[in-house]
Tab-separated table of C-alpha atoms in Angstrom:
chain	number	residue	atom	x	y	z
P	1	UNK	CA	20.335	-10.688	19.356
P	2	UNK	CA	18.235	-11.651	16.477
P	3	UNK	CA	14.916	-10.837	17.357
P	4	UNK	CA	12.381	-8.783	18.933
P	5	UNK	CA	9.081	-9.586	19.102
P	6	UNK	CA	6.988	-6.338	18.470
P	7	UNK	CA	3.668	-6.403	20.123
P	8	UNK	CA	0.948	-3.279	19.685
P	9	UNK	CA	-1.929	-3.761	22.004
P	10	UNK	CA	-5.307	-1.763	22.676
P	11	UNK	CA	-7.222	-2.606	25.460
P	12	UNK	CA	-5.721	-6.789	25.490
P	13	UNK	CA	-7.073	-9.408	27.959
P	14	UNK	CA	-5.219	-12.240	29.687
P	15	UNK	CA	-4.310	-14.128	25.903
P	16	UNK	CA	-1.534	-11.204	26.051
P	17	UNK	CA	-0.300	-12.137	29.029
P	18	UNK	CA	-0.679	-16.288	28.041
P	19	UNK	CA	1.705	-14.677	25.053
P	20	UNK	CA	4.153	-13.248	27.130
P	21	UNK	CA	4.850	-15.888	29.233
P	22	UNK	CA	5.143	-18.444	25.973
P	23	UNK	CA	7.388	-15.965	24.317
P	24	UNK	CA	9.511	-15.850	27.708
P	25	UNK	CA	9.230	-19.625	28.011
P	26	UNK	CA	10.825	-20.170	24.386
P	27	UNK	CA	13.810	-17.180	25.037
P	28	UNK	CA	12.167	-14.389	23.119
P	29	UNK	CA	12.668	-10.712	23.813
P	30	UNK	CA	9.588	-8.870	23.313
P	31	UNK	CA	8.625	-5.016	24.378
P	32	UNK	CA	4.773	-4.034	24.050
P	33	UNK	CA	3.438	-0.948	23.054
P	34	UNK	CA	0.454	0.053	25.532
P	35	UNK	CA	-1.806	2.175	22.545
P	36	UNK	CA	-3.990	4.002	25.154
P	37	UNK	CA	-5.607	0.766	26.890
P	38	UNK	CA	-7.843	1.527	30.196
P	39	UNK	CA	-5.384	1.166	32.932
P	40	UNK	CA	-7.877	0.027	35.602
P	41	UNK	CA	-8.930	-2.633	32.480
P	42	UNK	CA	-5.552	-4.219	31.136
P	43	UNK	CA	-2.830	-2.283	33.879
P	44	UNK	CA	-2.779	-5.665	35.288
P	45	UNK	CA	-2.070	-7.639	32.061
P	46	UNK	CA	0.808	-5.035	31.323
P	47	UNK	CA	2.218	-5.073	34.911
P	48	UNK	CA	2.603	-8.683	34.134
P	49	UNK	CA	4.550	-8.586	31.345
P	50	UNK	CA	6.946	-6.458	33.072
P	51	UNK	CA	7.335	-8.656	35.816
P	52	UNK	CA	8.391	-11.020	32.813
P	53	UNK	CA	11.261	-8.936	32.063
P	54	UNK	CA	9.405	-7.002	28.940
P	55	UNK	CA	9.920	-3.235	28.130
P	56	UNK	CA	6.445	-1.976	27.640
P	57	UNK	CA	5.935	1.645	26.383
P	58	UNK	CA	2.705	3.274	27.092
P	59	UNK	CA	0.453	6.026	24.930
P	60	UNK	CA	-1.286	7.950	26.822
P	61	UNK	CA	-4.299	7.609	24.742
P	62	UNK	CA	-5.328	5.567	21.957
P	63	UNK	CA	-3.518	6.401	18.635
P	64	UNK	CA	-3.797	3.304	16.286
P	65	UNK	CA	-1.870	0.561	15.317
P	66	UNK	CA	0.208	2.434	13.115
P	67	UNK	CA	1.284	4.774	15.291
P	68	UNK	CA	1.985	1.769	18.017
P	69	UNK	CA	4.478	0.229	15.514
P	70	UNK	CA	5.949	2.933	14.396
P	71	UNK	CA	7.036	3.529	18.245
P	72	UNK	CA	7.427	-0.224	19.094
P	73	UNK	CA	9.902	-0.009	16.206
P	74	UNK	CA	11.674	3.469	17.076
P	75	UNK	CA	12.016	1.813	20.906
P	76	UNK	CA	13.918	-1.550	19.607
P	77	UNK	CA	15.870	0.571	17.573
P	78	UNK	CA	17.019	2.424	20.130
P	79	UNK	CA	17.192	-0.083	23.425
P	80	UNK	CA	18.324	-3.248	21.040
P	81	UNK	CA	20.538	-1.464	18.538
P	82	UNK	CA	22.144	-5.018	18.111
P	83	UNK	CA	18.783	-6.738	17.052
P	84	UNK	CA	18.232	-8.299	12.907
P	85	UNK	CA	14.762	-8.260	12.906
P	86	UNK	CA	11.700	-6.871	14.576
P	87	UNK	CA	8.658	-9.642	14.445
P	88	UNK	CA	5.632	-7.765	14.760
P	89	UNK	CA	2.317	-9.959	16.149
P	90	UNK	CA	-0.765	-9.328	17.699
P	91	UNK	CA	-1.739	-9.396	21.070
P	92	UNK	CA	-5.061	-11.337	20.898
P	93	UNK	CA	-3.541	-14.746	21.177
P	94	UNK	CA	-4.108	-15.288	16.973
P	95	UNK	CA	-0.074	-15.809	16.151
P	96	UNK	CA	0.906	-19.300	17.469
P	97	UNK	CA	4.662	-19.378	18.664
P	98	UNK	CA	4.893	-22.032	15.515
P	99	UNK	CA	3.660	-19.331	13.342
P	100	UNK	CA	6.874	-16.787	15.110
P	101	UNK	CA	9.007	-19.197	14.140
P	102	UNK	CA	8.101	-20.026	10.258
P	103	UNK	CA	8.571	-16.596	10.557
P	104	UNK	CA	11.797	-16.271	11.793
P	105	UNK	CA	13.199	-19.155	9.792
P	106	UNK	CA	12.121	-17.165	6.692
P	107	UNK	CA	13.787	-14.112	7.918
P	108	UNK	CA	17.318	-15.937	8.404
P	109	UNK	CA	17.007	-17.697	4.924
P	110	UNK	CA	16.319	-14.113	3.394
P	111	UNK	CA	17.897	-11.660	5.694
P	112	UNK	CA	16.797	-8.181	3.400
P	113	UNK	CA	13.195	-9.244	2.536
P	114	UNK	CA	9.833	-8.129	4.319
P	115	UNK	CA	8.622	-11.822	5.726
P	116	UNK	CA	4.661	-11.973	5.486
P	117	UNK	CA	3.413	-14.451	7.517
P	118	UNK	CA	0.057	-15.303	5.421
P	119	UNK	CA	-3.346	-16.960	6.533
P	120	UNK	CA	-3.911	-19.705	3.549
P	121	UNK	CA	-6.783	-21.416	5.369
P	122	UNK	CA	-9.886	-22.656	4.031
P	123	UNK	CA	-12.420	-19.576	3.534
P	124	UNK	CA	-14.958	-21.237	5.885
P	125	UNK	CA	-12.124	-21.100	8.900
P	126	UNK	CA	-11.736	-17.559	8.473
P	127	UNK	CA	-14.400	-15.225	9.923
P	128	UNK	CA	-16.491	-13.093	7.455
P	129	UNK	CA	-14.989	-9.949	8.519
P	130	UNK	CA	-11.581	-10.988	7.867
P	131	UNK	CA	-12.154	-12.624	5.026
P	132	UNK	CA	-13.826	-9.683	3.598
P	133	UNK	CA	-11.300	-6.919	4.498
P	134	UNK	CA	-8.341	-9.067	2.898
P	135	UNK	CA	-10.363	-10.249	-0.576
P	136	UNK	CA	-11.152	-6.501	-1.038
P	137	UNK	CA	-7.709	-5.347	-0.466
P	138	UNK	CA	-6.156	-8.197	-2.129
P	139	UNK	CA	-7.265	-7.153	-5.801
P	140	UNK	CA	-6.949	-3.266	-5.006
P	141	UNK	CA	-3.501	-3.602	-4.076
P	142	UNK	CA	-2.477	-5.645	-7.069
P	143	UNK	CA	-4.279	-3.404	-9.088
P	144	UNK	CA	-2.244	-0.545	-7.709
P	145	UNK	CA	1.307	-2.401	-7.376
P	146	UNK	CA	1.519	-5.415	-9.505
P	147	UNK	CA	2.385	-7.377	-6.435
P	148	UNK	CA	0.791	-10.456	-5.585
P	149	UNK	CA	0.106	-10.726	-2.173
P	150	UNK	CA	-2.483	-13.451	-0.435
P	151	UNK	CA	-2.960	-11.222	3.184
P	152	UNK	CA	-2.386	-7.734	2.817
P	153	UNK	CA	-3.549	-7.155	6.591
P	154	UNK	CA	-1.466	-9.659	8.118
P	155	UNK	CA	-0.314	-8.307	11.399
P	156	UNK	CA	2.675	-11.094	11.249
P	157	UNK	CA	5.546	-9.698	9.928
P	158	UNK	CA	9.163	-9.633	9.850
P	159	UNK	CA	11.343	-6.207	9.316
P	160	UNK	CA	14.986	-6.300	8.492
P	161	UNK	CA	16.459	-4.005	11.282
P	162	UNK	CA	17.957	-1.922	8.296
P	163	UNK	CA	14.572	-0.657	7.288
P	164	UNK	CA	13.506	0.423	10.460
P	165	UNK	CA	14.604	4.585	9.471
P	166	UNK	CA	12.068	3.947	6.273
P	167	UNK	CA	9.719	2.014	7.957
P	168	UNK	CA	9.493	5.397	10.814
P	169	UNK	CA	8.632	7.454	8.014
P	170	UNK	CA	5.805	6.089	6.721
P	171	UNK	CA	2.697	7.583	6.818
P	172	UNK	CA	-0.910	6.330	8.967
P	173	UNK	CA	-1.969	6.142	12.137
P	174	UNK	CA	-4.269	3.241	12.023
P	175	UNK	CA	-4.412	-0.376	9.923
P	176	UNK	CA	-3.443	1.844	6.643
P	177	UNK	CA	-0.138	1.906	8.311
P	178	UNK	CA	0.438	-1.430	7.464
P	179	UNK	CA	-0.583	-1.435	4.003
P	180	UNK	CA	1.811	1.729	3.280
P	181	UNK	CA	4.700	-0.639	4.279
P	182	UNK	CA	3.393	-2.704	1.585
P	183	UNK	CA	2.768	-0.306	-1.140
P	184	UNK	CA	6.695	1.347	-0.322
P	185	UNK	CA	8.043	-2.730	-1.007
P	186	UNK	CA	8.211	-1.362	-4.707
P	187	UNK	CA	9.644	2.212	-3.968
P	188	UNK	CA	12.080	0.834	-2.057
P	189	UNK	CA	13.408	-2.280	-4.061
P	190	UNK	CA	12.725	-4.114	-1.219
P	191	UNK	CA	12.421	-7.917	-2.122
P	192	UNK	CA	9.305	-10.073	0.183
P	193	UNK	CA	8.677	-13.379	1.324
P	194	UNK	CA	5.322	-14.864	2.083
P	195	UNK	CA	5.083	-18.056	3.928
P	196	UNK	CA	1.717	-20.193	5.356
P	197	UNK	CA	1.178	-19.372	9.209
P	198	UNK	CA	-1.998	-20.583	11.165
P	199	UNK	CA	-3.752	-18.050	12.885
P	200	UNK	CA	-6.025	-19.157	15.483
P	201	UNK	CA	-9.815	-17.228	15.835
P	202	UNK	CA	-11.192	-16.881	18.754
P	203	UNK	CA	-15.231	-15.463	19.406
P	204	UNK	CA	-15.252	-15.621	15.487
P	205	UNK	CA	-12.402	-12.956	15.790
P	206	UNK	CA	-14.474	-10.548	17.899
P	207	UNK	CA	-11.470	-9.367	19.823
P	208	UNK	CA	-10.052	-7.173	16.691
P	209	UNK	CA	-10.249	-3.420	16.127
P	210	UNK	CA	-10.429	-4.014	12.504
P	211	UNK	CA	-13.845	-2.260	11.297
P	212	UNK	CA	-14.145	-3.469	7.461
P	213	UNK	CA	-15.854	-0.647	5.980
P	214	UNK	CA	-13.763	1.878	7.988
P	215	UNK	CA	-10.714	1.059	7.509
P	216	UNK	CA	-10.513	-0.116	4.706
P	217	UNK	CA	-11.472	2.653	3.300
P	218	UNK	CA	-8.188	4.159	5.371
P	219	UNK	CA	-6.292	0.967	4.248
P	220	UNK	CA	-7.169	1.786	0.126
P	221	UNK	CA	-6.620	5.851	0.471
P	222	UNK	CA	-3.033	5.292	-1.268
P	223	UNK	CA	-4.621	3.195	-4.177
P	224	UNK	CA	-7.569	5.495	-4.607
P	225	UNK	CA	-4.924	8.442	-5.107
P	226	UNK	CA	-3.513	6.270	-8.221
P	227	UNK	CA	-7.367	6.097	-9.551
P	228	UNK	CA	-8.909	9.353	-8.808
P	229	UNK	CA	-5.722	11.011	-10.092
P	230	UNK	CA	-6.076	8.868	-13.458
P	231	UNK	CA	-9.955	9.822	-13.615
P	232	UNK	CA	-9.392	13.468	-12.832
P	233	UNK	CA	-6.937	13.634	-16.361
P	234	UNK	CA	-9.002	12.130	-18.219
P	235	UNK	CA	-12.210	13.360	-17.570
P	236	UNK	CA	-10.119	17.082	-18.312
P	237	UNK	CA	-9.046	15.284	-21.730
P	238	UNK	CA	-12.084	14.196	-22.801
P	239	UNK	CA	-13.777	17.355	-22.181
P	240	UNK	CA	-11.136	19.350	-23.716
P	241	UNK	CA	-11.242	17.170	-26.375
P	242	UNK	CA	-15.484	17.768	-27.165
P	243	UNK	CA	-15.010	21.650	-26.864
P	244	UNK	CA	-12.478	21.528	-29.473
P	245	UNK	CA	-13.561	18.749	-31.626
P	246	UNK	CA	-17.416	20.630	-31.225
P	247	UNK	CA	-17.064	24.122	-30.753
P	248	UNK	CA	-13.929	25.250	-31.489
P	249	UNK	CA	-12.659	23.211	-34.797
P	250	UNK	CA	-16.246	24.162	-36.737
P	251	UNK	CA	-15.251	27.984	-35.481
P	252	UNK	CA	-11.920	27.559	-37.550
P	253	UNK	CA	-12.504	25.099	-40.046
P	254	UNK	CA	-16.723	25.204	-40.299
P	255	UNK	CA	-18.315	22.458	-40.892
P	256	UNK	CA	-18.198	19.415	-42.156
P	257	UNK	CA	-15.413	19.383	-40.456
P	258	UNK	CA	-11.780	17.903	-41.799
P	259	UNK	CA	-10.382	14.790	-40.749
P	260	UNK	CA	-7.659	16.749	-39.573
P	261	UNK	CA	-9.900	18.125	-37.021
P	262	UNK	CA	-9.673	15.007	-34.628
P	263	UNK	CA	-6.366	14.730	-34.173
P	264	UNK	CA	-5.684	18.495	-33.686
P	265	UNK	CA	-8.683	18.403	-30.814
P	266	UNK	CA	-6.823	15.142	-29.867
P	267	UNK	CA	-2.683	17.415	-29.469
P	268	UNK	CA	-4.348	20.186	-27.815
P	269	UNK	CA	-6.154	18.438	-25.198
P	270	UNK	CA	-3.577	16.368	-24.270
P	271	UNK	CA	-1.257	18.875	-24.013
P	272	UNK	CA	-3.800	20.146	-20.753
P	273	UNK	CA	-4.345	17.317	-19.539
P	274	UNK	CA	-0.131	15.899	-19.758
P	275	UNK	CA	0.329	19.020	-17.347
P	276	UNK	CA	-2.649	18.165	-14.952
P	277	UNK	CA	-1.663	14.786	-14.929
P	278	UNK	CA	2.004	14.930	-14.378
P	279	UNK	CA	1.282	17.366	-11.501
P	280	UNK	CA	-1.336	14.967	-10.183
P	281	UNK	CA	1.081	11.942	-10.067
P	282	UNK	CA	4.488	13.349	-9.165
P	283	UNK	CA	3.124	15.451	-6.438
P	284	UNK	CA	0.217	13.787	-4.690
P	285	UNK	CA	0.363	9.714	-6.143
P	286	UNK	CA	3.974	8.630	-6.156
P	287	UNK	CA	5.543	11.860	-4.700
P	288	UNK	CA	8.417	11.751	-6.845
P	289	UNK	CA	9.217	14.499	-8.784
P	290	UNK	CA	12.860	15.389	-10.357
P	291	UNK	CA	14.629	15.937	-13.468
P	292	UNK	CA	14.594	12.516	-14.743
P	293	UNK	CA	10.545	11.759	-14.082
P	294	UNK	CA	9.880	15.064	-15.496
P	295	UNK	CA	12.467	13.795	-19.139
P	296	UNK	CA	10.344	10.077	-18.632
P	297	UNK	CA	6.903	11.157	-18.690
P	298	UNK	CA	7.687	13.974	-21.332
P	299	UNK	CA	8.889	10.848	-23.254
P	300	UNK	CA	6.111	8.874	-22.116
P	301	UNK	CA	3.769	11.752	-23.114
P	302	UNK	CA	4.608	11.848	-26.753
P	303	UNK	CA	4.979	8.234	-27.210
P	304	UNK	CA	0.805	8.312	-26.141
P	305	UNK	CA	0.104	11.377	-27.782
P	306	UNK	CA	1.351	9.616	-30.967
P	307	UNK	CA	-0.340	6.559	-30.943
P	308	UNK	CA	-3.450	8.670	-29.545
P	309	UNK	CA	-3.447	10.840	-32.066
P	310	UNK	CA	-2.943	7.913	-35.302
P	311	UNK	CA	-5.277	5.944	-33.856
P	312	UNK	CA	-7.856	8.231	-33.312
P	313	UNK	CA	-7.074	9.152	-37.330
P	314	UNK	CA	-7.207	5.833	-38.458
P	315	UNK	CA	-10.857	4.988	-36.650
P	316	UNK	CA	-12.572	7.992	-38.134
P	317	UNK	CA	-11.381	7.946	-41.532
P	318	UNK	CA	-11.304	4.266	-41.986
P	319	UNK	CA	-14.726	3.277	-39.731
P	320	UNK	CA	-16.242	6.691	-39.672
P	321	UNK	CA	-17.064	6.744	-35.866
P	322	UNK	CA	-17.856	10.148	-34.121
P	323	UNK	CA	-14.854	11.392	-32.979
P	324	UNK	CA	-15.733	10.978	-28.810
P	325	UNK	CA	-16.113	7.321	-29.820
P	326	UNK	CA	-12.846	7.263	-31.825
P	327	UNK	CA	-10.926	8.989	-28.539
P	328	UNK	CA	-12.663	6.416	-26.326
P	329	UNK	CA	-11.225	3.078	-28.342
P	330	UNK	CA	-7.847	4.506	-28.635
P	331	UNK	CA	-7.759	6.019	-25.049
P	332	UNK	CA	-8.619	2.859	-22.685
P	333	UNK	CA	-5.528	0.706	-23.544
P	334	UNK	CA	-3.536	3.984	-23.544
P	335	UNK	CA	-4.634	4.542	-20.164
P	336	UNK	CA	-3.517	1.357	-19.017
P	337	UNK	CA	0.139	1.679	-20.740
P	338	UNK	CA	0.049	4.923	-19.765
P	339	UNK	CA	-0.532	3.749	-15.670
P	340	UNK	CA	2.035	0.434	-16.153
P	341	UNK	CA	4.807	2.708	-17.471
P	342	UNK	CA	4.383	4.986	-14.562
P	343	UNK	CA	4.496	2.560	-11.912
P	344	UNK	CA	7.485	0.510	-13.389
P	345	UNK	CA	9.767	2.832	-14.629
P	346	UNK	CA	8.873	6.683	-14.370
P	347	UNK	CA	7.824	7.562	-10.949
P	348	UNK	CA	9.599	3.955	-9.458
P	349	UNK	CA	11.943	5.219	-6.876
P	350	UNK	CA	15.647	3.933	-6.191
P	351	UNK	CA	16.233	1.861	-3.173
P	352	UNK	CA	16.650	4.163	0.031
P	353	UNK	CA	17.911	1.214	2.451
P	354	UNK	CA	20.626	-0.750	2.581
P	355	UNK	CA	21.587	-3.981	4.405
P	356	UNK	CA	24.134	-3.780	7.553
């Protein structure tokens, strides 16, 4: 078997049961994942699509979509062991069999990728709440990953049965889930495919859970951890830096002060701020830490304090800037080298799945 069709629902109507019977019409397995729905509300809609022949698997209460793929995709793994890929699509009627099937395609003519079946419509077809949720994400997560991706909250997709262990072990309950499988494409050396789907709105979309301030706020709590992390070293450096360029150095030196001052204030409070930051990122941002990221930032960490440290130099004794200024100018494209070699090379982690 090729495919399953993974659908998550929470508290559907009849368009999952119009779904079901088009899926059975065209020879598609499918199971459904029941995320809590009011039985006396949609036990009629599910009791048809077992009488279709579908598994569906029932939570007793309502959990999130995250947590309804994560067991629609530990079920298939388990009661289709033979299956390639899992298609997972909503239940609200919005993924048109044609759109399954661009899908599929896609997932045949690049059996290890992710397949991201994106919505490239006009911005006046798509409903303000969608449209809003996606732009913000859209420019956070290539921000965060370097990846270009048009819908990050595509609820399309097709998984390569081989991920399915990694794809259990990410993290989020809710629509975050799906942007963690996202941000792990990198981590995992996992190559993706976008291709052009319609999706169909209906009530102006009013049938979706997605609450745009909410969750995406839940969907961006992995990118924030790259930022706040950043922000938290270097507000430590820059205020290390001031009580040694302003009270410390004139305590050793007195005043006026030596040019050598700035970048000795420059070394020390880098030094602090290497160690909060390195804890920071391997621990809590890209949870990798090891031998060889510890060698890489080390590296990393000189290479910046070097540069940081001449620059700074050359500023004040050529322009004659305050020293804060000086640390500023030199610091914001350090910052930003500092973040790309990170990403790329440091804390990038080695491929974890592997085709059958």
């Amino acid at each position: 078997m090729d495919f399953v069709i993974l659908i998550p629902a929470y508290q559907p109507d009849d368009k999952l049961t119009a779904f079901a019977r088009e899926l059975k019409d065209a020879g598609l397995e499918a199971l459904i994942v029941d995320d809590g729905s009011d039985p006396e509300k949609c036990g009629a809609h599910f009791a048809a699509c077992e009488e279709l022949g579908y598994t569906v698997v029932h939570h007793e209460q309502n959990r999130g979509k995250g947590a309804a793929l994560r067991t629609g995709l530990a079920a298939i793994a388990e009661r289709f062991p033979d299956t390639r890929w899992v298609i997972t699509a909503d239940s609200d009627g919005q993924h048109t069999l044609e759109s399954l099937k661009k899908v599929a395609d896609a997932c045949r003519e690049n059996p290890e990728a992710l397949v991201i079946g994106g919505r490239f419509q006009d911005k006046e077809s798509i409903p303000f709440r969608s449209r809003l949720g996606n732009s913000f994400t859209r420019g956070a997560f290539k921000l965060a990953t370097g990846l270009s991706i048009h819908d990050t909250q595509t609820g399309l997709r097709g998984i390569p049965a081989y991920s399915i262990p990694d794809m259990l072990k990410l993290k989020g309950d809710r629509y975050e889930y799906e942007m963690n499988m996202l941000l792990a494409l990198k981590g995992w050396g996992m190559p993706f495919v976008e291709v052009p789907i319609e999706t169909i709105y209906i009530d102006n979309n009013a049938g979706s859970h997605f609450h745009p301030v909410r969750d995406s706020l839940r969907v961006l709590s992995q990118i924030l951890k790259f930022i706040s992390a950043s922000l938290i070293s270097f507000l430590v450096d820059y205020l290390l830096y001031a009580l040694f360029l302003y009270a410390l150095c004139p305590l050793i030196w007195g005043k006026p002060l030596p040019s050598l001052a700035v970048p000795a204030s420059y070394f020390a409070a880098r030094v602090l701020s290497g160690v909060v930051n390195y804890l920071l990122n391997s621990r809590f941002v890209f949870k990798s830490a090891g031998v060889r990221q510890a060698v890489g930032y080390a590296i990393l960490w000189l290479i910046i304090l070097g540069l940081g440290m001449l620059g700074s130099y050359l500023i004040r004794d050529l322009l004659g800037w305050p020293g804060i200024v000086c640390k500023l100018c030199v610091d914001l494209p350090l910052f930003l080298l500092s973040y790309f070699v990170q990403r790329e090379v440091i804390f990038k982690k080695k491929r974890t799945v592997s085709a059958k």
